[in-house]
Coordinates of N, CA and C in Angstrom, one line a residue:
M1 N 31.9 13.3 13.4 CA 31.7 14.4 14.3 C 30.2 14.6 14.4
T2 N 29.7 14.6 15.6 CA 28.3 14.8 15.8 C 28.1 16.2 16.4
T3 N 27.1 16.9 15.9 CA 26.7 18.2 16.4 C 25.3 18.1 16.9
S4 N 25.0 18.6 18.0 CA 23.7 18.6 18.5 C 23.1 19.9 18.2
G5 N 21.9 19.9 17.8 CA 21.2 21.1 17.4 C 19.7 21.0 17.7
Y6 N 19.1 22.1 17.5 CA 17.6 22.2 17.7 C 16.9 21.5 16.6
R7 N 16.0 20.6 16.9 CA 15.3 19.8 15.8 C 13.8 19.8 16.2
I8 N 13.0 20.2 15.3 CA 11.5 20.2 15.5 C 11.1 18.8 15.2
L9 N 10.2 18.3 16.1 CA 9.7 16.9 15.9 C 9.0 16.6 14.6
D10 N 8.3 17.6 14.1 CA 7.6 17.4 12.8 C 8.4 17.7 11.6
E11 N 9.7 18.0 11.8 CA 10.5 18.3 10.7 C 10.9 17.1 9.9
I12 N 10.9 17.2 8.5 CA 11.3 16.1 7.7 C 12.8 16.0 7.7
E13 N 13.3 14.8 7.2 CA 14.7 14.6 7.0 C 15.3 15.6 6.0
P14 N 16.6 15.9 6.1 CA 17.2 16.8 5.1 C 17.1 16.2 3.7
V15 N 16.9 17.1 2.8 CA 16.6 16.7 1.4 C 18.0 16.7 0.6
T16 N 18.3 15.6 -0.1 CA 19.5 15.6 -0.9 C 19.2 16.2 -2.3
D17 N 20.2 16.3 -3.1 CA 20.1 16.9 -4.5 C 19.1 16.1 -5.4
R18 N 19.1 14.8 -5.3 CA 18.3 14.0 -6.2 C 17.1 13.4 -5.5
S19 N 16.6 14.0 -4.5 CA 15.4 13.5 -3.8 C 14.1 13.7 -4.6
W20 N 13.3 12.7 -4.6 CA 12.0 12.8 -5.2 C 11.0 11.9 -4.4
A21 N 9.8 12.2 -4.5 CA 8.7 11.4 -3.8 C 7.5 11.4 -4.7
L22 N 6.6 10.5 -4.3 CA 5.3 10.4 -5.1 C 4.3 11.4 -4.5
H23 N 3.3 11.7 -5.3 CA 2.3 12.7 -5.0 C 1.5 12.2 -3.8
P24 N 1.1 13.0 -2.8 CA 0.5 12.6 -1.6 C -0.9 12.0 -1.9
Q25 N -1.6 12.3 -3.0 CA -2.9 11.8 -3.3 C -2.8 10.3 -3.8
L26 N -1.7 9.8 -4.0 CA -1.5 8.4 -4.5 C -2.2 7.4 -3.5
A27 N -2.1 7.6 -2.3 CA -2.7 6.6 -1.3 C -4.2 6.7 -1.4
F28 N -4.7 7.9 -1.6 CA -6.2 8.0 -1.6 C -6.8 7.3 -2.9
Y29 N -6.2 7.6 -4.0 CA -6.6 7.0 -5.3 C -6.2 5.5 -5.3
G30 N -5.1 5.2 -4.7 CA -4.7 3.8 -4.6 C -5.6 2.9 -3.9
S31 N -6.3 3.5 -2.9 CA -7.3 2.7 -2.1 C -8.5 2.3 -2.9
M32 N -8.7 3.0 -4.1 CA -9.8 2.6 -5.0 C -9.3 1.6 -6.0
M33 N -8.0 1.5 -6.3 CA -7.5 0.7 -7.4 C -6.8 -0.6 -7.0
I34 N -6.1 -0.6 -5.9 CA -5.2 -1.7 -5.6 C -5.5 -2.3 -4.3
D35 N -5.0 -3.5 -4.0 CA -5.3 -4.2 -2.8 C -4.5 -3.7 -1.6
T36 N -4.9 -4.0 -0.4 CA -4.3 -3.5 0.8 C -2.8 -3.7 0.9
P37 N -2.2 -4.8 0.7 CA -0.8 -5.0 0.8 C 0.0 -4.0 -0.1
Y38 N -0.5 -3.9 -1.3 CA 0.2 -3.0 -2.2 C 0.0 -1.5 -1.8
L39 N -1.2 -1.2 -1.3 CA -1.4 0.2 -0.9 C -0.5 0.5 0.3
A40 N -0.4 -0.4 1.3 CA 0.5 -0.2 2.4 C 1.9 -0.1 2.0
A41 N 2.4 -0.9 1.0 CA 3.8 -0.9 0.6 C 4.1 0.5 -0.1
I42 N 3.2 0.9 -1.0 CA 3.4 2.2 -1.6 C 3.3 3.4 -0.7
G43 N 2.4 3.3 0.3 CA 2.3 4.4 1.3 C 3.5 4.5 2.2
V44 N 4.0 3.4 2.6 CA 5.1 3.3 3.5 C 6.4 3.7 2.7
A45 N 6.5 3.3 1.5 CA 7.7 3.7 0.7 C 7.7 5.2 0.5
N46 N 6.5 5.8 0.2 CA 6.4 7.2 0.0 C 6.8 7.9 1.3
S47 N 6.4 7.4 2.5 CA 6.8 8.0 3.8 C 8.4 8.0 3.9
F48 N 9.0 7.0 3.5 CA 10.5 6.9 3.5 C 11.1 7.9 2.5
L49 N 10.5 8.0 1.3 CA 11.0 8.9 0.3 C 10.8 10.3 0.7
L50 N 9.7 10.6 1.4 CA 9.5 12.0 1.9 C 10.4 12.4 3.1
G51 N 10.9 11.4 3.7 CA 11.7 11.6 5.0 C 10.8 12.0 6.1
H52 N 9.6 11.4 6.1 CA 8.5 11.7 7.1 C 9.0 11.4 8.5
P53 N 8.8 12.2 9.5 CA 9.3 11.9 10.8 C 8.5 10.7 11.5
R54 N 7.3 10.4 10.9 CA 6.6 9.3 11.5 C 6.6 8.1 10.6
R55 N 7.6 7.9 9.8 CA 7.6 6.8 8.9 C 7.6 5.4 9.5
K56 N 8.2 5.3 10.7 CA 8.2 4.0 11.4 C 6.7 3.7 11.9
H57 N 6.1 4.8 12.3 CA 4.7 4.6 12.7 C 3.8 4.2 11.5
H58 N 4.1 4.8 10.3 CA 3.4 4.4 9.1 C 3.6 3.0 8.7
L59 N 4.9 2.5 8.9 CA 5.2 1.1 8.7 C 4.4 0.2 9.6
A60 N 4.3 0.6 10.9 CA 3.5 -0.3 11.8 C 2.0 -0.2 11.5
V61 N 1.5 0.9 11.1 CA 0.1 1.0 10.7 C -0.2 0.2 9.5
G62 N 0.7 0.3 8.5 CA 0.5 -0.5 7.3 C 0.5 -2.0 7.5
V63 N 1.5 -2.5 8.3 CA 1.5 -3.9 8.7 C 0.3 -4.3 9.5
A64 N -0.1 -3.5 10.4 CA -1.3 -3.8 11.2 C -2.6 -3.8 10.3
A65 N -2.7 -2.9 9.3 CA -3.8 -2.9 8.4 C -3.9 -4.1 7.6
V66 N -2.7 -4.5 7.0 CA -2.7 -5.7 6.2 C -3.0 -7.0 7.0
M67 N -2.5 -7.1 8.2 CA -2.8 -8.2 9.0 C -4.2 -8.2 9.4
G68 N -4.8 -7.0 9.7 CA -6.2 -6.9 10.1 C -7.1 -7.3 9.0
V69 N -6.8 -6.9 7.8 CA -7.6 -7.3 6.6 C -7.6 -8.8 6.4
Y70 N -6.4 -9.4 6.5 CA -6.3 -10.8 6.3 C -7.0 -11.6 7.4
A71 N -6.9 -11.1 8.6 CA -7.6 -11.7 9.8 C -9.1 -11.7 9.6
I72 N -9.6 -10.5 9.2 CA -11.0 -10.4 9.0 C -11.5 -11.3 7.9
D73 N -10.7 -11.4 6.8 CA -11.1 -12.3 5.7 C -11.1 -13.7 6.1
F74 N -10.1 -14.1 6.9 CA -10.0 -15.5 7.5 C -11.2 -15.8 8.3
V75 N -11.5 -14.9 9.2 CA -12.7 -15.1 10.2 C -14.0 -15.2 9.4
A76 N -14.1 -14.3 8.4 CA -15.4 -14.3 7.6 C -15.5 -15.6 6.8
F77 N -14.4 -16.1 6.3 CA -14.5 -17.3 5.4 C -14.7 -18.5 6.3
T78 N -14.1 -18.5 7.5 CA -14.1 -19.7 8.3 C -15.3 -19.9 9.2
F79 N -15.8 -18.8 9.8 CA -16.8 -18.9 10.8 C -18.2 -18.4 10.3
F80 N -18.3 -17.7 9.2 CA -19.6 -17.2 8.8 C -20.1 -17.8 7.5
G81 N -21.4 -17.9 7.3 CA -21.9 -18.4 6.1 C -21.9 -17.4 5.0
P82 N -22.3 -17.8 3.8 CA -22.3 -16.8 2.7 C -23.1 -15.6 2.9
V83 N -24.2 -15.7 3.7 CA -25.1 -14.5 3.9 C -24.4 -13.5 4.7
L84 N -23.8 -13.9 5.8 CA -23.2 -12.9 6.7 C -21.8 -12.5 6.3
R85 N -21.2 -13.3 5.5 CA -19.8 -13.1 5.1 C -19.6 -11.7 4.4
K86 N -20.5 -11.3 3.6 CA -20.4 -10.0 2.9 C -20.5 -8.8 3.9
Y87 N -21.2 -9.0 4.9 CA -21.3 -7.9 5.9 C -20.0 -7.8 6.8
V88 N -19.4 -9.0 7.1 CA -18.2 -9.0 7.8 C -17.1 -8.4 7.0
W89 N -17.1 -8.6 5.6 CA -16.1 -8.1 4.8 C -16.1 -6.6 4.7
L90 N -17.2 -6.0 5.1 CA -17.3 -4.5 5.1 C -16.3 -3.9 6.0
F91 N -16.0 -4.6 7.1 CA -14.9 -4.2 8.0 C -13.6 -4.1 7.3
S92 N -13.3 -5.1 6.5 CA -12.1 -5.2 5.7 C -12.0 -4.0 4.7
V93 N -13.1 -3.7 4.1 CA -13.1 -2.6 3.1 C -12.9 -1.3 3.9
G94 N -13.5 -1.2 5.1 CA -13.4 0.0 5.9 C -11.9 0.3 6.3
I95 N -11.2 -0.8 6.7 CA -9.8 -0.7 7.1 C -9.0 -0.2 5.9
H96 N -9.3 -0.8 4.7 CA -8.6 -0.5 3.5 C -8.8 1.0 3.1
L97 N -10.0 1.5 3.1 CA -10.2 2.9 2.8 C -9.7 3.8 3.8
W98 N -9.7 3.4 5.1 CA -9.1 4.3 6.2 C -7.6 4.4 6.0
L99 N -7.0 3.3 5.6 CA -5.5 3.4 5.4 C -5.2 4.3 4.3
G100 N -5.9 4.3 3.2 CA -5.7 5.2 2.1 C -5.9 6.7 2.5
Y101 N -6.9 6.9 3.2 CA -7.2 8.3 3.7 C -6.2 8.8 4.7
Y102 N -5.8 7.9 5.6 CA -4.9 8.3 6.7 C -3.5 8.6 6.1
L103 N -3.0 7.8 5.1 CA -1.7 8.0 4.5 C -1.7 9.3 3.7
T104 N -2.9 9.6 3.0 CA -3.0 10.8 2.2 C -2.9 12.0 3.2
E105 N -3.6 12.0 4.2 CA -3.6 13.1 5.2 C -2.2 13.3 5.8
E106 N -1.5 12.2 6.1 CA -0.2 12.3 6.7 C 0.8 12.8 5.7
H107 N 0.7 12.5 4.4 CA 1.7 12.9 3.4 C 1.5 14.3 2.9
E108 N 0.3 14.9 3.1 CA 0.0 16.2 2.5 C 1.0 17.2 3.0
W109 N 1.1 17.4 4.3 CA 2.0 18.4 4.9 C 3.4 18.1 4.7
A110 N 3.7 16.8 4.7 CA 5.1 16.4 4.6 C 5.6 16.6 3.1
S111 N 4.7 16.5 2.1 CA 5.1 16.7 0.8 C 5.3 18.2 0.5
E112 N 4.5 19.1 1.2 CA 4.7 20.5 1.1 C 6.0 20.9 1.7
M113 N 6.4 20.4 2.9 CA 7.6 20.7 3.5 C 8.8 20.1 2.7
F114 N 8.6 19.0 2.0 CA 9.6 18.3 1.2 C 9.9 19.2 0.0
E115 N 8.9 19.8 -0.7 CA 9.1 20.7 -1.8 C 9.7 22.0 -1.4
H116 N 9.4 22.5 -0.2 CA 9.9 23.7 0.3 C 11.4 23.5 0.6
A117 N 11.8 22.3 1.0 CA 13.2 22.0 1.3 C 14.0 21.7 0.1
G118 N 13.4 21.7 -1.1 CA 14.1 21.5 -2.3 C 13.9 20.1 -3.0
G119 N 13.1 19.3 -2.4 CA 12.8 18.0 -3.1 C 11.8 18.1 -4.2
K120 N 11.7 17.1 -5.0 CA 10.8 17.1 -6.2 C 9.7 16.1 -5.9
V121 N 8.4 16.5 -5.9 CA 7.3 15.6 -5.8 C 6.8 15.4 -7.2
V122 N 6.7 14.1 -7.6 CA 6.3 13.7 -9.0 C 4.9 14.2 -9.2
S123 N 4.6 14.7 -10.3 CA 3.2 15.3 -10.6 C 2.1 14.2 -10.4
F124 N 1.0 14.8 -10.1 CA -0.2 13.9 -9.8 C -0.5 13.0 -11.0
W125 N -0.5 13.5 -12.2 CA -0.9 12.7 -13.3 C 0.2 11.6 -13.6
S126 N 1.4 11.8 -13.4 CA 2.5 10.8 -13.6 C 2.3 9.7 -12.5
T127 N 2.0 10.1 -11.3 CA 1.7 9.2 -10.2 C 0.5 8.3 -10.5
L128 N -0.6 9.0 -11.1 CA -1.8 8.2 -11.4 C -1.5 7.2 -12.5
M129 N -0.7 7.6 -13.5 CA -0.4 6.6 -14.6 C 0.4 5.5 -14.0
L130 N 1.3 5.7 -13.1 CA 2.1 4.6 -12.4 C 1.1 3.7 -11.7
L131 N 0.2 4.3 -11.0 CA -0.8 3.5 -10.2 C -1.7 2.7 -11.1
Q132 N -2.1 3.2 -12.3 CA -2.9 2.5 -13.2 C -2.1 1.3 -13.8
A133 N -0.9 1.6 -14.2 CA -0.1 0.5 -14.7 C 0.1 -0.6 -13.7
L134 N 0.4 -0.3 -12.4 CA 0.5 -1.3 -11.4 C -0.8 -2.1 -11.2
S135 N -1.9 -1.4 -11.2 CA -3.2 -2.1 -11.0 C -3.5 -3.0 -12.2
R136 N -3.2 -2.6 -13.4 CA -3.4 -3.5 -14.6 C -2.5 -4.7 -14.5
I137 N -1.3 -4.6 -14.1 CA -0.4 -5.7 -14.0 C -1.0 -6.7 -12.9
L138 N -1.4 -6.1 -11.8 CA -2.0 -7.0 -10.7 C -3.2 -7.7 -11.1
V139 N -4.1 -6.9 -11.9 CA -5.4 -7.5 -12.3 C -5.1 -8.6 -13.3
L140 N -4.2 -8.4 -14.2 CA -3.8 -9.5 -15.2 C -3.3 -10.7 -14.5
R141 N -2.5 -10.6 -13.5 CA -2.0 -11.7 -12.7 C -3.1 -12.5 -12.0
L142 N -4.1 -11.7 -11.5 CA -5.2 -12.3 -10.8 C -6.1 -13.1 -11.8
Q143 N -6.3 -12.5 -13.0 CA -7.1 -13.1 -14.0 C -6.4 -14.4 -14.5
Q144 N -5.1 -14.4 -14.7 CA -4.4 -15.6 -15.1 C -4.5 -16.7 -14.0
R145 N -4.3 -16.3 -12.8 CA -4.4 -17.3 -11.7 C -5.8 -17.9 -11.6
A146 N -6.9 -17.0 -11.8 CA -8.2 -17.5 -11.7 C -8.5 -18.5 -12.9
A147 N -7.9 -18.1 -14.1 CA -8.1 -19.0 -15.3 C -7.5 -20.3 -15.0
R148 N -6.3 -20.4 -14.5 CA -5.6 -21.6 -14.2 C -6.4 -22.5 -13.2
M149 N -7.0 -21.8 -12.2 CA -7.8 -22.5 -11.2 C -9.0 -23.1 -11.8
F150 N -9.7 -22.3 -12.7 CA -10.9 -22.7 -13.4 C -10.6 -23.9 -14.3
I151 N -9.5 -23.9 -15.0 CA -9.1 -25.0 -15.9 C -8.8 -26.2 -15.1
G152 N -8.2 -26.0 -13.9 CA -7.9 -27.2 -13.1 C -9.2 -27.8 -12.5
L153 N -10.2 -27.0 -12.3 CA -11.5 -27.5 -11.8 C -12.3 -28.2 -12.8
V154 N -12.2 -27.8 -14.1 CA -12.9 -28.3 -15.2 C -12.4 -29.7 -15.5
R155 N -11.1 -29.9 -15.5 CA -10.5 -31.2 -15.9 C -10.9 -32.3 -15.0

């Protein structure tokens, strides 16, 4: 049975009893600690957890940012020498930082409405600890991969 009713466009999805979401500052601090694909994944997942009305837009922005960063890196590595490459990579860093700031701003009001509707937003410090653990795991993997590549070059 469907009932039609008045719905505000900026209204979040209804909150269930066990609903929780990550702190909205996660994307901002995540932009300083983790790479763009992980930042986009965490930000989009938090949009879905919050029941954000623009979560599909956030998904599209996240995918576009990841593709843009990889495209810029490809162009910088393929067409520019080592002197100009670092300046071209500044665009990649700019997209990455913009994504973190944009998702933070979008999640601020949604998390307030989410808490008002009865949802639970995980505390900032717990979220930061989760982010640090994730970044350490990713850094360890990158270090192991670099060590394997270096050993392969030396032999």
